[in-house]
mmCIF file of C-alpha atoms in Angstrom:
data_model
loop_
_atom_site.group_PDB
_atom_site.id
_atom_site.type_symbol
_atom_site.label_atom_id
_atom_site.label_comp_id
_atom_site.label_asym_id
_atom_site.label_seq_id
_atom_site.Cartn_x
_atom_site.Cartn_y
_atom_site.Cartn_z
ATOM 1 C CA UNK A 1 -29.488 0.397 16.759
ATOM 2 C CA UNK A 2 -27.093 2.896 15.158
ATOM 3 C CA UNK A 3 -25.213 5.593 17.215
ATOM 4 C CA UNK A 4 -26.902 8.642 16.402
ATOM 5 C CA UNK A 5 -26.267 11.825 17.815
ATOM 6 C CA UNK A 6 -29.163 12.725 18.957
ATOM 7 C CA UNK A 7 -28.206 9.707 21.136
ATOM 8 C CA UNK A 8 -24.828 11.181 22.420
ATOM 9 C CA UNK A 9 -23.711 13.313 25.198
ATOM 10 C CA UNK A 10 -21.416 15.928 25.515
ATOM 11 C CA UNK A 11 -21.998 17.017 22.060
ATOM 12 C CA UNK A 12 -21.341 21.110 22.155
ATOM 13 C CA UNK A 13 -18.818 23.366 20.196
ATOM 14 C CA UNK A 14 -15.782 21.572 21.924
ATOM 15 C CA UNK A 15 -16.889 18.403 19.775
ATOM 16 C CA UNK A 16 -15.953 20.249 17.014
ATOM 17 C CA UNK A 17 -13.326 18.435 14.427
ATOM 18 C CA UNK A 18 -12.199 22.439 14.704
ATOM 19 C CA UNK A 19 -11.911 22.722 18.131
ATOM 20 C CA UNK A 20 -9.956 19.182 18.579
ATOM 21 C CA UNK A 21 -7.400 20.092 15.666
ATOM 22 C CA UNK A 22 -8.556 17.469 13.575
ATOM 23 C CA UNK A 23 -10.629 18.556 10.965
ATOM 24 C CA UNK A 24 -7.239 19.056 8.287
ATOM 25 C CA UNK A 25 -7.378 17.030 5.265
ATOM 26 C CA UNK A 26 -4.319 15.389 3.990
ATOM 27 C CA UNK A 27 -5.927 15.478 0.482
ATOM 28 C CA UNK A 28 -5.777 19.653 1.121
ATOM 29 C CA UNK A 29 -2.105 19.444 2.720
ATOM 30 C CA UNK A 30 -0.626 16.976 1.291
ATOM 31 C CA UNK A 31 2.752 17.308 3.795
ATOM 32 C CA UNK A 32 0.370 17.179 6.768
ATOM 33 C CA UNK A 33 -0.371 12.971 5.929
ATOM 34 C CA UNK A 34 -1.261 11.205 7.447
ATOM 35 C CA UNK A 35 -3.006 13.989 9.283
ATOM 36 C CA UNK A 36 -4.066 14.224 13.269
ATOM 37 C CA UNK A 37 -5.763 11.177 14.497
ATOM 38 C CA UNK A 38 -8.072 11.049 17.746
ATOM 39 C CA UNK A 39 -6.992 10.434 20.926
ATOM 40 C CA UNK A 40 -9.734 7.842 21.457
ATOM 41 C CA UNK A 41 -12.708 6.165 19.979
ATOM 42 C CA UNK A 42 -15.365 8.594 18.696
ATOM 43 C CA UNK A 43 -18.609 8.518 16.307
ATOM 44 C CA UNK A 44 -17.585 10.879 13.411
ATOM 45 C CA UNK A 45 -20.658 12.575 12.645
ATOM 46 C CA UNK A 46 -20.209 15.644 10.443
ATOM 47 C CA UNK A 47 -17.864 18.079 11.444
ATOM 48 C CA UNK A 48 -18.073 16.844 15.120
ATOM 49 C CA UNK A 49 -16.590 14.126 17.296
ATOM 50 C CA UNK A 50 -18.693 12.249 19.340
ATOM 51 C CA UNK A 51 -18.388 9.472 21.918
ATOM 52 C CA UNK A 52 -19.435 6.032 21.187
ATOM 53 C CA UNK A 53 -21.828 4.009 22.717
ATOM 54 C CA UNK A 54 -20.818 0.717 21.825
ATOM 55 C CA UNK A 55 -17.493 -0.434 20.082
ATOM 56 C CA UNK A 56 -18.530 -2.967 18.086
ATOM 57 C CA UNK A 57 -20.991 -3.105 15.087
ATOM 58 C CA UNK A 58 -22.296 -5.841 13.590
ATOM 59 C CA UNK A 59 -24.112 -4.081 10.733
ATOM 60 C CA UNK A 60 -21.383 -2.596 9.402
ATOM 61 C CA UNK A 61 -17.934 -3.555 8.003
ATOM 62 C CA UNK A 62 -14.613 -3.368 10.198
ATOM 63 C CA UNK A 63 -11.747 -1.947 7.992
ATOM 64 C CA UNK A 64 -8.185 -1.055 9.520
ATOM 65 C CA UNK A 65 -7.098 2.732 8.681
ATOM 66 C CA UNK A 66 -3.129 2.864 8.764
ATOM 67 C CA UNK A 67 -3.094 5.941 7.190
ATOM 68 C CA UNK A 68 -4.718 8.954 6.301
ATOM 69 C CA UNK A 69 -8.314 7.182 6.653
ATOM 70 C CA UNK A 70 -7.942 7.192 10.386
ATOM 71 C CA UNK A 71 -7.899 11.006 10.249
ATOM 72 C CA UNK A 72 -11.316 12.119 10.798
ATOM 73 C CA UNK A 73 -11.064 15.366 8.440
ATOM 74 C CA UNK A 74 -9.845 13.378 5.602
ATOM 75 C CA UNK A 75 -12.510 11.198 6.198
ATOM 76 C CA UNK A 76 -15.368 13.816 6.200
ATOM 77 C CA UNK A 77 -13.587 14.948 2.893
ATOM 78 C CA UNK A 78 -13.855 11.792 1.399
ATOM 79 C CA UNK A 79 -17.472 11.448 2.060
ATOM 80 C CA UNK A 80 -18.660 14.872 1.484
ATOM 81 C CA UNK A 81 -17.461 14.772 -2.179
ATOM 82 C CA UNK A 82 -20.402 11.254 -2.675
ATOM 83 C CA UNK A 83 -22.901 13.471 -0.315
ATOM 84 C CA UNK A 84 -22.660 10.345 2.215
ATOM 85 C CA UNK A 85 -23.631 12.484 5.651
ATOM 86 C CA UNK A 86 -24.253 8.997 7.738
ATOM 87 C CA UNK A 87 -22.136 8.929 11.142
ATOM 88 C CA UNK A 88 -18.818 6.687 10.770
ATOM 89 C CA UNK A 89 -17.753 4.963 14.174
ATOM 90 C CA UNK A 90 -14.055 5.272 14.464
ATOM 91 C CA UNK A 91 -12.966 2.780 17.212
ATOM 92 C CA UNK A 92 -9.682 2.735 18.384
ATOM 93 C CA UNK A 93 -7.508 -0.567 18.712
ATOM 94 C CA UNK A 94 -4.683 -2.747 19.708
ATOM 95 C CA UNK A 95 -3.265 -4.336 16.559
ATOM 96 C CA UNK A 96 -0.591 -7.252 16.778
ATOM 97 C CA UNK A 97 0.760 -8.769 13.536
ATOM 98 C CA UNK A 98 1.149 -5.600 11.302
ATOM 99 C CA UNK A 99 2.919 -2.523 10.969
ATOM 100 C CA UNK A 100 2.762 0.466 8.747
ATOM 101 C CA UNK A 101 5.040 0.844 5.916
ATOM 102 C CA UNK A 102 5.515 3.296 3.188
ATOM 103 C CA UNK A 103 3.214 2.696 -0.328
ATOM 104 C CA UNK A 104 5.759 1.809 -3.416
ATOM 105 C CA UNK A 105 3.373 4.555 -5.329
ATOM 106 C CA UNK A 106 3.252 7.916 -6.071
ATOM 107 C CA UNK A 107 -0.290 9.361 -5.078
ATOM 108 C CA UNK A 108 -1.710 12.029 -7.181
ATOM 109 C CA UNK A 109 -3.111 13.491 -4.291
ATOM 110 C CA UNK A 110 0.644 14.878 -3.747
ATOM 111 C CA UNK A 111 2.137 12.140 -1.089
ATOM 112 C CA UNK A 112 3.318 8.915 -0.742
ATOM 113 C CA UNK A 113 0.967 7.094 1.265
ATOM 114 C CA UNK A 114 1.444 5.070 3.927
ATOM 115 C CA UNK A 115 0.521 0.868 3.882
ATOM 116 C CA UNK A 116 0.519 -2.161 5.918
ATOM 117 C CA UNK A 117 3.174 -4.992 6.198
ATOM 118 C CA UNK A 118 3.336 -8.440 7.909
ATOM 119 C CA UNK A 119 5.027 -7.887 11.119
ATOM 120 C CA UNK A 120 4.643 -10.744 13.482
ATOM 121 C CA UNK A 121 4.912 -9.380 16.968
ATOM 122 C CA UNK A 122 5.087 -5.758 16.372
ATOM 123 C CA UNK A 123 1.935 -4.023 18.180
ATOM 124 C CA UNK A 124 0.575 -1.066 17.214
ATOM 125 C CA UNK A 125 -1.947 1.419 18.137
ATOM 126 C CA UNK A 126 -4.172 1.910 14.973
ATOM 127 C CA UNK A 127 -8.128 2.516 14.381
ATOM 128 C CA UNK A 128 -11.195 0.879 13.100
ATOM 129 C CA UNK A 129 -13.351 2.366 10.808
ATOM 130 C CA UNK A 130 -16.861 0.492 10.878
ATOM 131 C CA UNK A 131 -18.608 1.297 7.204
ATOM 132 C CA UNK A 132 -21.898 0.951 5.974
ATOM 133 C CA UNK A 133 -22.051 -0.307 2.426
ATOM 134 C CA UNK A 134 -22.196 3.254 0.948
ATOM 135 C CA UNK A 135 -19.281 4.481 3.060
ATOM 136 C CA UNK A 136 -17.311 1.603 2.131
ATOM 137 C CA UNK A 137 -18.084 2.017 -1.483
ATOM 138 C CA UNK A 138 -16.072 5.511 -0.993
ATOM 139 C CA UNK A 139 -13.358 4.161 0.645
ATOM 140 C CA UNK A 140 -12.690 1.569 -1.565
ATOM 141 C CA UNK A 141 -12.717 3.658 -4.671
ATOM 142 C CA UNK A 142 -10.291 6.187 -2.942
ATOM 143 C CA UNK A 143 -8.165 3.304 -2.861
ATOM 144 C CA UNK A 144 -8.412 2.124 -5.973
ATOM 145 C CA UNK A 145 -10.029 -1.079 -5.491
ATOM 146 C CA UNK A 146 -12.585 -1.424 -8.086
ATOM 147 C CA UNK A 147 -9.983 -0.725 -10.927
ATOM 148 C CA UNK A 148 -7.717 -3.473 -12.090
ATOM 149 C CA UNK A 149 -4.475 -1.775 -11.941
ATOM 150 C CA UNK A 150 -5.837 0.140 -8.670
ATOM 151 C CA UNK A 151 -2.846 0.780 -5.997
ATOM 152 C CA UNK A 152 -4.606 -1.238 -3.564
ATOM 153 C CA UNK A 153 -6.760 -4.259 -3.095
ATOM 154 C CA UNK A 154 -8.659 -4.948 0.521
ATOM 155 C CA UNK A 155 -8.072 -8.184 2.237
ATOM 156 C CA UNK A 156 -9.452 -9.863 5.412
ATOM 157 C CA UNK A 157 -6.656 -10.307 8.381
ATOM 158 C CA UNK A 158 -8.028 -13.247 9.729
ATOM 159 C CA UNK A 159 -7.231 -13.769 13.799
ATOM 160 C CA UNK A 160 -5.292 -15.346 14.841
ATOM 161 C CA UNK A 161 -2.721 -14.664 12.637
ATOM 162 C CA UNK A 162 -3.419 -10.800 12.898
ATOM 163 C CA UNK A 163 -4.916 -9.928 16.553
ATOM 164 C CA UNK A 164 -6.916 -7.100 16.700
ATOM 165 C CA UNK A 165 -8.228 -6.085 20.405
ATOM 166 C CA UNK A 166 -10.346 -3.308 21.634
ATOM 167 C CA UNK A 167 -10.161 -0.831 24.055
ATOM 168 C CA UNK A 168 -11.892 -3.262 26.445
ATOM 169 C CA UNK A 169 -9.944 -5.862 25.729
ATOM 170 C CA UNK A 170 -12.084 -7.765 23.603
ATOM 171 C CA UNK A 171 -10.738 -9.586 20.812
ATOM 172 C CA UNK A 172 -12.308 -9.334 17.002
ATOM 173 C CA UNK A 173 -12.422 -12.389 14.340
ATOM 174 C CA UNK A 174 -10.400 -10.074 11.737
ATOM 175 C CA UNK A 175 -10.862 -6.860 9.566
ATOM 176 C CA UNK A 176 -10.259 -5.544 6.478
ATOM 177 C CA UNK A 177 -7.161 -3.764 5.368
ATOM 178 C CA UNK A 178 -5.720 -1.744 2.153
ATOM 179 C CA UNK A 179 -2.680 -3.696 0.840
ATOM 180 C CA UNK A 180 -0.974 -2.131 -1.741
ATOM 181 C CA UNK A 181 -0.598 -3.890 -5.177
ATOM 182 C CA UNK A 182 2.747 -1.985 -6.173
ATOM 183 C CA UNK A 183 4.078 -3.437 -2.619
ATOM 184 C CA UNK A 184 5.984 -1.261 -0.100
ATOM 185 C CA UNK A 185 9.525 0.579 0.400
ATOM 186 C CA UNK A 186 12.662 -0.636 1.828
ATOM 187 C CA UNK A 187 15.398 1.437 3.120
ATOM 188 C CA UNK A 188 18.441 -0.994 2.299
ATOM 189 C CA UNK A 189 17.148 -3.492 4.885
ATOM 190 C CA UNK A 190 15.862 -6.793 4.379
ATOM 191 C CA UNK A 191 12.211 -6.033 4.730
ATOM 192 C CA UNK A 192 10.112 -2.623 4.561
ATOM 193 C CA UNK A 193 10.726 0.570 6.308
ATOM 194 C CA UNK A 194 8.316 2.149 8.609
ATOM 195 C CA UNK A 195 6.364 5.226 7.649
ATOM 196 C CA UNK A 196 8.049 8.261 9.503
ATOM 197 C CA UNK A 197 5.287 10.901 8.326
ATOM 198 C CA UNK A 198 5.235 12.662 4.888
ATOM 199 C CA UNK A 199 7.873 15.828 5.211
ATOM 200 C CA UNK A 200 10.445 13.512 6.834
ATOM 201 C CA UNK A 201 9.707 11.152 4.412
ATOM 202 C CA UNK A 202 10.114 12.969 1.379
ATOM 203 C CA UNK A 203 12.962 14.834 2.704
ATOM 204 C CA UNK A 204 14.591 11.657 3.069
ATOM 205 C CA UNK A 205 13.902 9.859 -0.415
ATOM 206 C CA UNK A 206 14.838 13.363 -2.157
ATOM 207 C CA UNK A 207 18.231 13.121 -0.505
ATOM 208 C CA UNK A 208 18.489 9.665 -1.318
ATOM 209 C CA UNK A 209 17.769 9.622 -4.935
ATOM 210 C CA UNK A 210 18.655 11.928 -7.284
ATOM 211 C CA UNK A 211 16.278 10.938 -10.012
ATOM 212 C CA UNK A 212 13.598 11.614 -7.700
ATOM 213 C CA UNK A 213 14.842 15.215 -7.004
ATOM 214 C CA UNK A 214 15.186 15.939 -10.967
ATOM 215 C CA UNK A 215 11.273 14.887 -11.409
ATOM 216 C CA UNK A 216 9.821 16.247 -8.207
ATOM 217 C CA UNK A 217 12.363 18.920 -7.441
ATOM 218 C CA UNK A 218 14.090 19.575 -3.934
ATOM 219 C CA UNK A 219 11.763 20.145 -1.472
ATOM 220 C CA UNK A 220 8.971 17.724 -0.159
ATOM 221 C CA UNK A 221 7.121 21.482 -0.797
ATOM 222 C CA UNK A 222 8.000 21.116 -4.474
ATOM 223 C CA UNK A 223 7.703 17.363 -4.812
ATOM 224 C CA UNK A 224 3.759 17.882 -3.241
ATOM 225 C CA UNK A 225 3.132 20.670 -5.665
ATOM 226 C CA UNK A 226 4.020 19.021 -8.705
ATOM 227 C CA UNK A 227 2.674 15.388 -7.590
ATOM 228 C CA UNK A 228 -0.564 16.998 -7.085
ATOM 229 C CA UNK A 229 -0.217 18.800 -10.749
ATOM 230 C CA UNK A 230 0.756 15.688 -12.967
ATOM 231 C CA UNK A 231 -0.558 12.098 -12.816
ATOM 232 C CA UNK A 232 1.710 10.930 -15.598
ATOM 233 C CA UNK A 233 4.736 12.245 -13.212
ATOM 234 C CA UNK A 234 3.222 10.361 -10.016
ATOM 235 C CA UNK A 235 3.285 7.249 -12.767
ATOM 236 C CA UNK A 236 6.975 7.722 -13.672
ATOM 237 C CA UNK A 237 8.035 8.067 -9.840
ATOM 238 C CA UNK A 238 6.286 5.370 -9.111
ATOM 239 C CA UNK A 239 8.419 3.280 -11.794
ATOM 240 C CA UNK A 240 11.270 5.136 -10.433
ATOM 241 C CA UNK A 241 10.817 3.230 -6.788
ATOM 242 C CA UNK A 242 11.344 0.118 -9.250
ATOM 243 C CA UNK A 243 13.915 1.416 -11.088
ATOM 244 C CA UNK A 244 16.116 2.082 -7.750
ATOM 245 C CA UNK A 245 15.270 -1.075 -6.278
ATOM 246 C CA UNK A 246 13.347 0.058 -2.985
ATOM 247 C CA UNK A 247 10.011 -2.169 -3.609
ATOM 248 C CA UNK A 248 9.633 -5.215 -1.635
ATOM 249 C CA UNK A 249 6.490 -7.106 -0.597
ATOM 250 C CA UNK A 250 4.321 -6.309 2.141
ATOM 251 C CA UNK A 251 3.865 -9.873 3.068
ATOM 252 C CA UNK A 252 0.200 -9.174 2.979
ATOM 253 C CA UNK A 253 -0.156 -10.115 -0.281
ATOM 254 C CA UNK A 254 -1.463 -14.388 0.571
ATOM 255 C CA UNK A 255 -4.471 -12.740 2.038
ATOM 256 C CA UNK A 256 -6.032 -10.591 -1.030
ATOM 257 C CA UNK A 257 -5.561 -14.167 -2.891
ATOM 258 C CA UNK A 258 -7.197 -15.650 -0.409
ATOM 259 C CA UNK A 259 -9.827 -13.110 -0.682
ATOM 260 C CA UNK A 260 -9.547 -13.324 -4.679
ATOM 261 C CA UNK A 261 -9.977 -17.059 -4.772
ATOM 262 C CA UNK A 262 -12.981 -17.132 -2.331
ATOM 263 C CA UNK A 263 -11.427 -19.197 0.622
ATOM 264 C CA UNK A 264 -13.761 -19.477 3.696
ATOM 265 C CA UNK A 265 -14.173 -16.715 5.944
ATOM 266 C CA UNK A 266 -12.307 -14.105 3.447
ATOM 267 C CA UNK A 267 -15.624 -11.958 2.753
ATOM 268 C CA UNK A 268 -17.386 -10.814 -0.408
#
């Protein structure tokens, strides 16, 4: 049976997305990405919070937010411009095997998003989303899936190469994750750079390059504004990442042809 709240507990004003400062959408300020994630595992239901029942769904599909998607008001945004009101259980994880990098894109939502990368050993505190096929219909075509020259493409992170493990310990046989298809951003090092948050982000790439700072102007202020204005200028800065050499692979990239090519255990 699905969580429902009519099922849950506790479920009064202080459940609020308001009242637990996360109901700001990245997609509305862009320099606030990847926007305030909960504390713990929670059924997102509306504009409120509630606690879960049960971490683990069978009904439903298991994707891996590293970015904005585990921040419950960008999620209520998402879904509120397809109608989709259903619940969205949001469980909160111990990840292994990954890390989160920085998208080799432009978005024309006004930031540069963040994206996973192959990083055996690192662990990292990140969230489950578990979607219904409608909800994951959204996601996927805020990500850009279904087109062919979409930023990303989802993949199944099969364990054990990728160990995923639940609040209670409990281990799961994989999820899905968004990997990007322009690959990720290096900082000079051999392999990708870790995403810092958007103003220090942008603050540093605007320093850095000064091709950047002639498209997007100065400011990560300026660089949102005119991001968000101009998908033909998100285009050119993300050929600009090229250009300057900063794009290297996420290492991700053997599991969407895994996916691609139908390989056992990989999904639809």
């Amino acid at each position: 049976m699905e969580d429902h709240p009519k099922q849950q507990r506790h479920d009064g004003p202080g459940r609020t997305l308001e009242a637990l400062g996360l109901a700001e959408a990245p997609r509305e300020r862009p320099l606030s990405y990847p926007g305030a994630w909960p504390q713990a595992s929670g059924l997102l239901d509306g504009d409120r919070l509630l606690p879960l029942t049960r971490l683990v769904h069978e009904d439903r599909t298991p994707v891996l937010a590293v970015g904005s998607n585990a921040c419950p008001g960008q999620l209520r945004h998402k879904m509120a411009e397809f109608g989709i009101t259903s619940p969205v259980p949001m469980v909160k994880t111990r990840v292994t095997g990954i890390d989160v990098g920085v998208s080799a894109h432009v978005s024309r939502l006004g930031y540069v998003s963040a994206s996973p990368f192959d990083a055996p050993g690192v662990v990292r505190e990140l969230f489950i989303t578990w979607l219904d096929a409608e909800q994951l219909a959204v996601i996927d075509a805020s990500e850009g899936v279904p087109l062919p020259h979409g930023n990303f493409a989802r993949a199944w992170l099969p364990a054990p190469e990728v160990r995923i493990e639940l609040e209670n310990g409990e281990p799961l046989p994989g999820a899905y994750v968004y990997v990007n298809r322009h690959g990720v951003l290096h900082n000079g090092s051999p392999g990708p750079r870790t995403h810092p948050g958007q103003r220090a982000l942008l603050t540093e790439l605007l320093v850095a390059l000064p091709r950047l700072r002639k498209l997007f102007g100065a400011t990560p202020a300026e660089f949102c504004a005119r991001a968000r204005a101009d998908r033909q200028l998100c285009e050119r800065g993300t050929r600009l990442f090229a250009e300057e050499k900063l794009v290297t692979a996420s290492g991700l990239e053997r599991y969407v042809r895994a996916q691609q090519t139908g390989s056992p255990g990989t999904g639809a």
